[in-house]
Every structure is written in structure tokens, then in C-alpha cells.
Short mmCIF file of C-alpha atoms and ligand atoms in Angstrom, two decimals:
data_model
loop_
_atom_site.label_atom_id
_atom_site.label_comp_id
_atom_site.label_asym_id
_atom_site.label_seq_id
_atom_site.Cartn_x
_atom_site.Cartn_y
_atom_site.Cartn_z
CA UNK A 1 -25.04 11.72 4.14
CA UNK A 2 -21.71 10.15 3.88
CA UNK A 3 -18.58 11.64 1.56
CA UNK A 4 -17.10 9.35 -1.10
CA UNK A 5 -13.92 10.75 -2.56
CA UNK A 6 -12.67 9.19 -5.67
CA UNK A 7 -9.15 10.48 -6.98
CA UNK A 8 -8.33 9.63 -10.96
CA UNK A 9 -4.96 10.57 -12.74
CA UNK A 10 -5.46 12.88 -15.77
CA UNK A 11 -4.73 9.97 -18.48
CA UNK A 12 -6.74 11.91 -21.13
CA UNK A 13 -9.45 10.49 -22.94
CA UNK A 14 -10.95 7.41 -21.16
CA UNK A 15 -11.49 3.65 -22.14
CA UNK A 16 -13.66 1.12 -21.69
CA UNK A 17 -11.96 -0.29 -18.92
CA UNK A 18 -11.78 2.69 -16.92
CA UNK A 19 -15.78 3.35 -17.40
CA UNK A 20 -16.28 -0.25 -16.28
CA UNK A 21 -13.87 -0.69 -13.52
CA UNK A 22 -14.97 3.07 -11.83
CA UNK A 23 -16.61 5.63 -13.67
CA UNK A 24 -19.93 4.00 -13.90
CA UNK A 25 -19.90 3.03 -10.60
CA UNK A 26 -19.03 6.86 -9.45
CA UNK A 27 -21.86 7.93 -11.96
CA UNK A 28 -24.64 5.75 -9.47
CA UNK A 29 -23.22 6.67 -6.38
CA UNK A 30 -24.10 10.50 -7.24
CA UNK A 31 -27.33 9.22 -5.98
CA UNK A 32 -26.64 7.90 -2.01
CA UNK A 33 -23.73 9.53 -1.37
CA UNK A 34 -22.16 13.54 -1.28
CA UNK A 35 -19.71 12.78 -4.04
CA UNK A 36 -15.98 14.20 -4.32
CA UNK A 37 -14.04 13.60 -7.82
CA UNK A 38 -10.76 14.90 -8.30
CA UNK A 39 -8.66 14.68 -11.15
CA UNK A 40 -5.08 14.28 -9.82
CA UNK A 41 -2.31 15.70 -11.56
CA UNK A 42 0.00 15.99 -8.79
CA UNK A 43 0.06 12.27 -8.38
CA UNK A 44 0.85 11.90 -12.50
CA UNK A 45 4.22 13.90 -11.89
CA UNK A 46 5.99 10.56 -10.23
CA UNK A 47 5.85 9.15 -13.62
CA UNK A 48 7.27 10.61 -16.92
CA UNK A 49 5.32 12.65 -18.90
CA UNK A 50 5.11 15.32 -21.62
CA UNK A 51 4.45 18.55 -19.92
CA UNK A 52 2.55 19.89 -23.63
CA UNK A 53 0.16 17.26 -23.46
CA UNK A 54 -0.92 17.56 -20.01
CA UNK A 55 -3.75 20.25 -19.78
CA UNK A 56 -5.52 18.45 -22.89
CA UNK A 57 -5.36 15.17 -21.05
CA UNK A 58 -7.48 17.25 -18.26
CA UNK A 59 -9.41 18.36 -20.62
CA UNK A 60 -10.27 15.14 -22.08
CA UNK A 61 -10.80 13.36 -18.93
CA UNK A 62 -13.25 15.89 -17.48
CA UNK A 63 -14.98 16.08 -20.88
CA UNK A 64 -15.73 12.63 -20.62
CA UNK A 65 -16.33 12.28 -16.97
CA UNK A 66 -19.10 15.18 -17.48
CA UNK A 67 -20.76 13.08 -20.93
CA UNK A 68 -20.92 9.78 -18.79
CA UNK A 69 -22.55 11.46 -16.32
CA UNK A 70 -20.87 13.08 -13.55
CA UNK A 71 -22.93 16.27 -12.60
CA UNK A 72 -21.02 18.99 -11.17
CA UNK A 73 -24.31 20.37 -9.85
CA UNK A 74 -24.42 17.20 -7.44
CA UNK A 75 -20.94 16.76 -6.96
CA UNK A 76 -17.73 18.38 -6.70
CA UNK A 77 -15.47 17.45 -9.64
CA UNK A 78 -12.25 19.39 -9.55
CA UNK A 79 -8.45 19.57 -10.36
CA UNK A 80 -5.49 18.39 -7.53
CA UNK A 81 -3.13 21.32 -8.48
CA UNK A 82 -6.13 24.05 -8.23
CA UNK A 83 -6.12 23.11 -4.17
CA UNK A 84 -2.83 23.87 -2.44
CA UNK A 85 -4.52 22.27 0.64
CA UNK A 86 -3.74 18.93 -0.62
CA UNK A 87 0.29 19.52 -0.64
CA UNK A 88 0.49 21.28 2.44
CA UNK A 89 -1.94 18.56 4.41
CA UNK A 90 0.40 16.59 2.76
CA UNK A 91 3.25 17.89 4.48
CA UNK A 92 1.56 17.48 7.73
CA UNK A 93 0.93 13.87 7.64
CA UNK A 94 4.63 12.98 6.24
CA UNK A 95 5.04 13.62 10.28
CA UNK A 96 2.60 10.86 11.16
CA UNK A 97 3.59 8.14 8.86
CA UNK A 98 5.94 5.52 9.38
CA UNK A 99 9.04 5.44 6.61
CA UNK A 100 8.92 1.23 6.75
CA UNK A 101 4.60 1.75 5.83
CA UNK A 102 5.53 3.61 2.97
CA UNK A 103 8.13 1.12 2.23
CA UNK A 104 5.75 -1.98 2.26
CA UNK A 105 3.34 -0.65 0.00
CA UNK A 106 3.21 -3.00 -2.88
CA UNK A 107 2.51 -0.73 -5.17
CA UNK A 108 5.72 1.61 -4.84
CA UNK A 109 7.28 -2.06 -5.02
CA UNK A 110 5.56 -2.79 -8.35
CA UNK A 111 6.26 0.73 -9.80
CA UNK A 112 9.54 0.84 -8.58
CA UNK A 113 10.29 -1.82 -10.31
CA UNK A 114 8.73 -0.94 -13.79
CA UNK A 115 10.66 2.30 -13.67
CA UNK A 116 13.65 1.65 -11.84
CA UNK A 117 15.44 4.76 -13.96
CA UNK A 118 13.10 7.19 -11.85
CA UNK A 119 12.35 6.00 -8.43
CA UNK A 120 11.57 9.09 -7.28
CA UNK A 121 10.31 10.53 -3.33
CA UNK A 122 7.11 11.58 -5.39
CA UNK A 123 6.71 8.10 -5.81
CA UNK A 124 7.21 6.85 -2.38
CA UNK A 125 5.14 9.48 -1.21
CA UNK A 126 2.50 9.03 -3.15
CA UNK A 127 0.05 7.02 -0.50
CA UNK A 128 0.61 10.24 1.80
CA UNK A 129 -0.54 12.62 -0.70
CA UNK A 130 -3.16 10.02 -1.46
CA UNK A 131 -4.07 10.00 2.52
CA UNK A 132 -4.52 14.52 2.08
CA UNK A 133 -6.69 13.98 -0.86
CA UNK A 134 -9.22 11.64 0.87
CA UNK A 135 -8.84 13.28 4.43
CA UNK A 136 -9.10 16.94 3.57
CA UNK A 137 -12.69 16.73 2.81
CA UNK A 138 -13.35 14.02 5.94
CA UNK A 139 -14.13 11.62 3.46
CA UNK A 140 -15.50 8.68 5.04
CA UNK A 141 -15.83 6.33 1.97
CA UNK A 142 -13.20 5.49 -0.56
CA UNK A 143 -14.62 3.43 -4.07
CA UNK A 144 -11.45 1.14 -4.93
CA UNK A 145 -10.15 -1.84 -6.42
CA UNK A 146 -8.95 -4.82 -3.80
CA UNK A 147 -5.20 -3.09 -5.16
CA UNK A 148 -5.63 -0.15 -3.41
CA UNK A 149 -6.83 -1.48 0.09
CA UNK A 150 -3.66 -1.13 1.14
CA UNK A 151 -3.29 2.61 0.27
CA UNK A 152 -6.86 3.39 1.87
CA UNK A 153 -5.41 1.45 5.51
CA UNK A 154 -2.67 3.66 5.52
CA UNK A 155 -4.69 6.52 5.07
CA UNK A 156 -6.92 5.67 7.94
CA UNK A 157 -3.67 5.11 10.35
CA UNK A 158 -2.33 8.25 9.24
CA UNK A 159 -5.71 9.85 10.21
CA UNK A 160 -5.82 7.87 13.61
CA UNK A 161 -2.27 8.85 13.96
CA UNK A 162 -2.59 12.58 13.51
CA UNK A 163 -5.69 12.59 16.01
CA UNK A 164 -3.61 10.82 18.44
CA UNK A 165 -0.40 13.30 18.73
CA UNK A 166 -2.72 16.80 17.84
CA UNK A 167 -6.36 16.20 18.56
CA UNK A 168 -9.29 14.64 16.72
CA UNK A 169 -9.81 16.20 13.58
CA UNK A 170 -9.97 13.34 10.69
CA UNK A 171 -12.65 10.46 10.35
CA UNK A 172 -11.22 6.90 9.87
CA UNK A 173 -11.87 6.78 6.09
CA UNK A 174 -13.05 3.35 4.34
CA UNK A 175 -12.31 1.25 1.72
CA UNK A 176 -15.13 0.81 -0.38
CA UNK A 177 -14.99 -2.58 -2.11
CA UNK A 178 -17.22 -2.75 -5.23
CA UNK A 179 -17.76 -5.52 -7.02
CA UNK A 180 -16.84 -4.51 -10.14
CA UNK A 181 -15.94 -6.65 -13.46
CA UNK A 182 -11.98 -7.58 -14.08
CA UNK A 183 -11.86 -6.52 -17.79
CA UNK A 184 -8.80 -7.75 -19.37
CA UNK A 185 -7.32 -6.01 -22.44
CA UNK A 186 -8.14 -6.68 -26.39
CA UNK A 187 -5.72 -9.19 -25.99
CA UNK A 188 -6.92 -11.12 -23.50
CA UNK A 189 -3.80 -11.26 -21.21
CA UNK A 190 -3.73 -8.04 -18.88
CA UNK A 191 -5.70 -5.70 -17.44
CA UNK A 192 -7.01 -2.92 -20.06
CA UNK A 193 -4.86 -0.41 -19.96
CA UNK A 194 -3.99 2.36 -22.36
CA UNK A 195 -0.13 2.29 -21.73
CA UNK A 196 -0.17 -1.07 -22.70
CA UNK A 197 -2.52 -0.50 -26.12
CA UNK A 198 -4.84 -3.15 -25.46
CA UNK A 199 -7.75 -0.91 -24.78
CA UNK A 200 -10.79 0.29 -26.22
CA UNK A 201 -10.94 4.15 -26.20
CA UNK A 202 -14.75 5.64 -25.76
CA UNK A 203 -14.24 7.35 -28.73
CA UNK A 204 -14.30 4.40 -30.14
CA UNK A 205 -18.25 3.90 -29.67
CA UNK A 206 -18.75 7.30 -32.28
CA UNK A 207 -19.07 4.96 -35.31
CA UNK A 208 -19.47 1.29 -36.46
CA UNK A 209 -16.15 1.14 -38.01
CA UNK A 210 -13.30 1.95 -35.68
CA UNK A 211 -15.02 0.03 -33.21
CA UNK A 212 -15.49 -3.09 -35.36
CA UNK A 213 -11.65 -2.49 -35.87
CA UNK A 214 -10.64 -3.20 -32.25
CA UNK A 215 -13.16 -5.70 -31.90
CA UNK A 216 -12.75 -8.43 -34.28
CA UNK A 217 -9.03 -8.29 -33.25
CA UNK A 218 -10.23 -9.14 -29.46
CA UNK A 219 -9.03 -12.64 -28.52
CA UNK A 220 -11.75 -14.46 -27.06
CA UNK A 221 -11.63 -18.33 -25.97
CA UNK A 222 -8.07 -20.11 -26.80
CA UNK A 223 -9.36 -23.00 -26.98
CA UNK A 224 -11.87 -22.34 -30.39
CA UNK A 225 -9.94 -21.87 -32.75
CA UNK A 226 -12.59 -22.84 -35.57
CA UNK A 227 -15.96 -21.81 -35.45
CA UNK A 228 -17.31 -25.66 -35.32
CA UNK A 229 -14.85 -25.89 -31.80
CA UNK A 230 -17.34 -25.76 -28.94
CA UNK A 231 -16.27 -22.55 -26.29
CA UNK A 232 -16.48 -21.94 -22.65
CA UNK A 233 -17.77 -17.93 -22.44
CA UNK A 234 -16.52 -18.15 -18.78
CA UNK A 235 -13.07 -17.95 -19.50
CA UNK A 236 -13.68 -15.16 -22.57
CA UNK A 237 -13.54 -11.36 -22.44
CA UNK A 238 -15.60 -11.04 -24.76
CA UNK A 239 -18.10 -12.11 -22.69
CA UNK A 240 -17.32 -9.93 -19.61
CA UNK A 241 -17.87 -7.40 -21.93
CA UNK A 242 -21.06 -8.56 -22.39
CA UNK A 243 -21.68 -9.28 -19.26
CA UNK A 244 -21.74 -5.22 -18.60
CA UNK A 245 -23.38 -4.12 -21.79
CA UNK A 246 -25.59 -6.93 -23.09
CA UNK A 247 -29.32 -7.75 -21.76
CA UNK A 248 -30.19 -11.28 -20.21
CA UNK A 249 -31.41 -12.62 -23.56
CA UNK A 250 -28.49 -11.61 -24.79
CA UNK A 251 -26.41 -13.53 -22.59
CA UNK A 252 -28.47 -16.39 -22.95
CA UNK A 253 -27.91 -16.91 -26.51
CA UNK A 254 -23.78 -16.31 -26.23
CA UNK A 255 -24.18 -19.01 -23.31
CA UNK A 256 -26.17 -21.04 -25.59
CA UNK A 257 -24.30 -20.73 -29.29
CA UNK A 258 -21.06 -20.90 -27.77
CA UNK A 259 -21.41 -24.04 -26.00
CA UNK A 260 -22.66 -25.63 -28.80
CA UNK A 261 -21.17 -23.57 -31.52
CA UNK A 262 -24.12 -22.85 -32.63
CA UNK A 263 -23.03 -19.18 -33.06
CA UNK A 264 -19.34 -18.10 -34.40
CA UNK A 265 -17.24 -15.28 -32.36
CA UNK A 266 -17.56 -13.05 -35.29
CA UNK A 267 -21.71 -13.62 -34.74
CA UNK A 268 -21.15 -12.54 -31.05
CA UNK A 269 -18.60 -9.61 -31.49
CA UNK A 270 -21.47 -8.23 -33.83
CA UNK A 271 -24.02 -8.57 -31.43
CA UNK A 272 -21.73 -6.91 -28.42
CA UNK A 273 -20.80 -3.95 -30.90
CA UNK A 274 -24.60 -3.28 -31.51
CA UNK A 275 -25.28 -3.25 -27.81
CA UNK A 276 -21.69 -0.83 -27.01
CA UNK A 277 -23.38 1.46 -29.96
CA UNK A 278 -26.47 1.51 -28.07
CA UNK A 279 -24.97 1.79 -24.60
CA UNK A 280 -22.56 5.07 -25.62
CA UNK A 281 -24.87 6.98 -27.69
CA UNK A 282 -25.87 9.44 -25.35
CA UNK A 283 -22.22 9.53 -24.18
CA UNK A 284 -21.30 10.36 -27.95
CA UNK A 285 -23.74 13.00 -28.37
CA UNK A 286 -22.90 15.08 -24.86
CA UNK A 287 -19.14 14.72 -25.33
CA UNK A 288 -19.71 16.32 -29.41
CA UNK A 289 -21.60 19.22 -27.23
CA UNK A 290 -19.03 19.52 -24.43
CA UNK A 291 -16.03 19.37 -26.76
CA UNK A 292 -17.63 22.08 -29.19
CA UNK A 293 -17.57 24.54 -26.36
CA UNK A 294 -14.32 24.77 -24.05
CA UNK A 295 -15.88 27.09 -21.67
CA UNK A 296 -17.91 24.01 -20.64
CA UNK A 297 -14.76 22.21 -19.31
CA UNK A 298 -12.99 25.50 -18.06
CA UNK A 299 -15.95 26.82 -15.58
CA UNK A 300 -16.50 22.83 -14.20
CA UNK A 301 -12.70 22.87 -13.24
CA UNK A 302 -13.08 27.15 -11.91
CA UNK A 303 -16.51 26.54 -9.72
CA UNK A 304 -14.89 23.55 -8.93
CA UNK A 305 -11.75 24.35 -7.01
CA UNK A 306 -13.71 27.04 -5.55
CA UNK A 307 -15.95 24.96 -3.43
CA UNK A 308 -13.20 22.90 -3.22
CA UNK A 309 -11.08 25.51 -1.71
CA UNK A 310 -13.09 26.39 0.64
CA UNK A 311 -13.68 23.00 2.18
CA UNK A 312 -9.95 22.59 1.93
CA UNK A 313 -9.48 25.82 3.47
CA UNK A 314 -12.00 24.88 6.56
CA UNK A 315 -9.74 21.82 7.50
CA UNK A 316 -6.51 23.51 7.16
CA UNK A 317 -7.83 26.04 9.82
CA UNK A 318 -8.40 22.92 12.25
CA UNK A 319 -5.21 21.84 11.29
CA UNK A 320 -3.39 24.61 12.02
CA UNK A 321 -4.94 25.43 15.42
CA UNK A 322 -4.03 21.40 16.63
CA UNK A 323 -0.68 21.97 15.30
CA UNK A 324 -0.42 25.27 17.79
CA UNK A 325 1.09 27.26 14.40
CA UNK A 326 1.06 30.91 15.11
CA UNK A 327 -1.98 33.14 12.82
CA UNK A 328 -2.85 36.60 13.57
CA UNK A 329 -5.65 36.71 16.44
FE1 SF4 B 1 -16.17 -15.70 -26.66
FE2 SF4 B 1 -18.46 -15.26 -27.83
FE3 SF4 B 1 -16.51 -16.59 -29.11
FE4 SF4 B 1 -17.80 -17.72 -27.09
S1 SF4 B 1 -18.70 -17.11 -29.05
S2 SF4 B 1 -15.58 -17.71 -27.41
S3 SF4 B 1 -18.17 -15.94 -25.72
S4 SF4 B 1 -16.47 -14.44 -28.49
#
């Protein structure tokens, strides 16, 4: 069986977009593939944050990742910081990789320039440390959006690099392109994102209300602006949503009424709301139980940086001995 590892930074409580765009995915891949999920703080660092509010965003995140159905009994879920492995393989591989690679990666060029007050080396860095999360647990598969090809290449030259100079000991790890819906933000013009407050937060889908709140703001089709203008639900979010939540008849009659305005937007934001209700109700529920008892949260992260360690552990022992560092015989 084949390792996926799939690394996401402790933002705290998820959204819509994020369930969409990976978790869901991760969720059905529990079922082919031996599953790593790490939650990683050390990568959050490179940007500014408040150090108070960090363990709840852990908290959060793993409380949701366990209520949408990540199953620690299946597959390792654990926290970056709670491995020392990862900083020290780390290390290792800053030896291997080429100062002009890091220096190409359009990311660190997009960042760089959205926080040009704090271009730090964690920053530069952080496709390295990326490369000792994925490779410390041989991971052959990677789950990732077309952005982060780039990041996942490097990683497999750093891995071909290291088994060139020291000795095989790393797998060529893959990209893993899924083909996953683009969900822009409530309105309509980037990516959901929660730094940017155009997304729909899963606790959202507890109760009618809030979520009817977000979603009759949503911007759907520019081009109705009245409810008699006919509407093309290919170039609305609205409908992408539906797209992931709604049934085929479903789709059918959004297809239909909007083309022929035979329905309003307000008709189809109602019908989408009923089906995110539907979708998230078991979500609700688990997260209410999870939440109620911290010790849920707190022995998921323990058991899992033990097994975590361990694994870690066993490749830092074939590191070691292809690196010809001294241990005690
Ligand atoms: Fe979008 Fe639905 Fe309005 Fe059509 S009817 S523009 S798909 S919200």
C-alpha cells in the first residue's frame, strides 16, 4: 500500500473551501491509501501570528479534521512541532538543495511580495522543510493543488539528490493531482480564503440562520442583476457550490430556472442551504461531541506523535548511518 502525506497549517477552525479543495478528498483516500496528516505549525511561524491563539487554532483544526472524518485509527494525524525529526531532516537536506531552486519557487515570490516587511529564511526555506515532512515517512504520494507542483518537484530532487551524494534512502515522492473544484470566495473574485473574509466557516452549517447570513450576500452571476435577467450557472459560484453538495436533480433544475429565469438566486441559495444543512449534519453533531471533551483532541495529537516518532525516528537512523555521523556502537 502506498503512503500519502498531506501537510495543513493550523489556521483554526476550517471553511468550506478548505473541506472542498482537500479535506474531503483526504477523508476518501483513508480508504486506498496508508494515510499521513500533519498539522504544521512550524511552517505557520514564517508568517505573523499571535502566539495566544495558536494551540486553540490546533485544537480547532484537529477537532474538525476528526468530525469530517479523519480516523486516527486508520491514519496517522499528528502535530509538526511534536516530531523533531522533521527540523533536523530538515537540516540535512538544506545540504542537497540548490539556493537558485529555492529562489525560483513562485510561491516565496508571491509571499515575498505580500509581506515584504518579513521576508524571512523561514520563508525561503519553507519547500525544504516541506521536502522533510513528505520524505521522513517515504511518502510516495503527495494530494495537492496544480500550485504546489512545484514544491512537490523539488522535494523529489532533493530526495534524488540526497541518494546520490549518501546512498539510497528516500523514494521519489509524487504529486498527486486531484481534480478538485476551484471555489472562489462569497464574493465571487478570489479564492476562499479566511484571511481574506470571503469564506464560509463550517460552523456555519450548525443553524439556518448564520448560514443564510453569508449566503444571500454570495455574488452569483454579474450579469442578472434582476430576477427576470436570464443567467449562465457556468460562470456562478453559487453553482460550484452546488456542484459539490447538490444531487443531479438538483442541478438540473438550477441549469434549467436559471437559463430561463424561471427560478430567482434567492430560490437557488435556499435550495443550496437546505442541501449544506443536510451535507454537515453529522459533521455538526461529532464536532458538539469532540469539542465537549478536550481529552478527545489531546490523546489524537499524544498517540499521534508517538507513532509518528517512531517512524521519524527509523529514518533518522538511516540517515545518520549514510551521513557516516558518529553513535555509540
Ligand atoms: Fe447563480 Fe443560481 Fe442565480 Fe443562476 S440562479 S445566477 S446559478 S445563484
Amino acid at each position: 500500500m502506498k503512503t500519502v502525506f498531506s501537510g495543513i497549517q493550523p489556521s483554526g477552525e476550517l471553511h468550506l473551501g478548505n473541506y472542498l479543495g482537500a479535506v474531503r478528498n483526504w477523508v476518501r483516500l483513508q480508504d486506498e491509501y496508508r494515510c499521513i496528516f500533519c498539522v504544521v505549525d512550524y511552517h505557520a511561524l514564517t508568517q505573523d501570528y499571535d502566539p495566544k491563539e495558536m494551540a486553540k487554532r490546533v485544537c480547532d483544526m484537529v477537532a474538525d479534521l476528526l468530525a469530517l472524518g479523519i480516523d486516527p485509527d486508520r491514519s496517522l494525524l499528528f502535530l509538526q512541532s511534536m516530531v523533531p525529526e522533521h527540523t533536523e531532516l530538515c537540516w540535512v537536506f538544506n545540504n542537497v538543495t540548490g539556493h537558485g531552486d529555492l529562489e525560483r519557487m513562485t510561491q516565496f515570490k508571491d509571499k515575498s511580495a505580500t509581506q515584504p516587511e518579513n521576508v524571512n529564511v523561514g520563508l525561503f526555506e519553507y519547500p525544504v522543510l516541506q521536502a522533510a515532512d513528505i520524505l521522513l515517512y517515504k511518502a510516495q504520494l503527495v494530494p495537492v493543488g496544480q500550485d504546489q507542483v512545484q514544491h512537490i518537484e523539488l522535494a523529489r530532487r532533493i530526495a534524488r539528490s540526497f541518494n546520490h551524494r549518501w546512498g539510497k534512502v528516500f523514494p521519489e515522492c509524487e504529486p498527486m493531482l486531484t481534480n478538485l473544484p476551484k471555489l472562489l470566495g462569497l464574493d465571487g473574485k478570489a479564492k476562499m480564503s479566511k484571511s481574506l473574509g470571503n469564506h464560509i466557516p463550517l460552523s456555519a452549517f450548525a443553524a439556518e440562520k448564520p448560514l443564510w447570513k453569508l449566503l444571500r450576500g454570495a455574488v452569483t452571476d454579474p450579469q442578472r442583476v434582476n430576477r427576470e435577467d436570464k443567467g449562465d450557472p457556468d460562470v456562478c459560484n453559487v453553482f460550484t457550490m452546488h456542484k459539490a453538495l447538490s444531487t443531479e436533480e438538483d442541478l438540473a433544475w438550477v441549469r434549467e430556472g436559471c437559463t430561463t429565469a424561471g427560478i430567482g438566486c434567492v430560490d437557488c441559495k435556499q435550495r443550496l442551504s437546505g442541501r449544506m444543512l443536510e451535507h454537515f449534519r453529522a459533521y455538526v453533531e461529532r464536532r458538539a461531541a469532540i469539542v465537549a471533551d478536550p481529552s478527545i483532541v489531546q490523546k489524537v495529537l499524544e498517540a499521534g506523535a508517538a507513532k509518528a516518532r517512531a517512524l521519524a525516528q527509523r529514518t533518522m537512523t538511516e540517515v545518520h548511518a549514510k551521513l557516516g555521523l558518529w553513535r555509540s556502537p
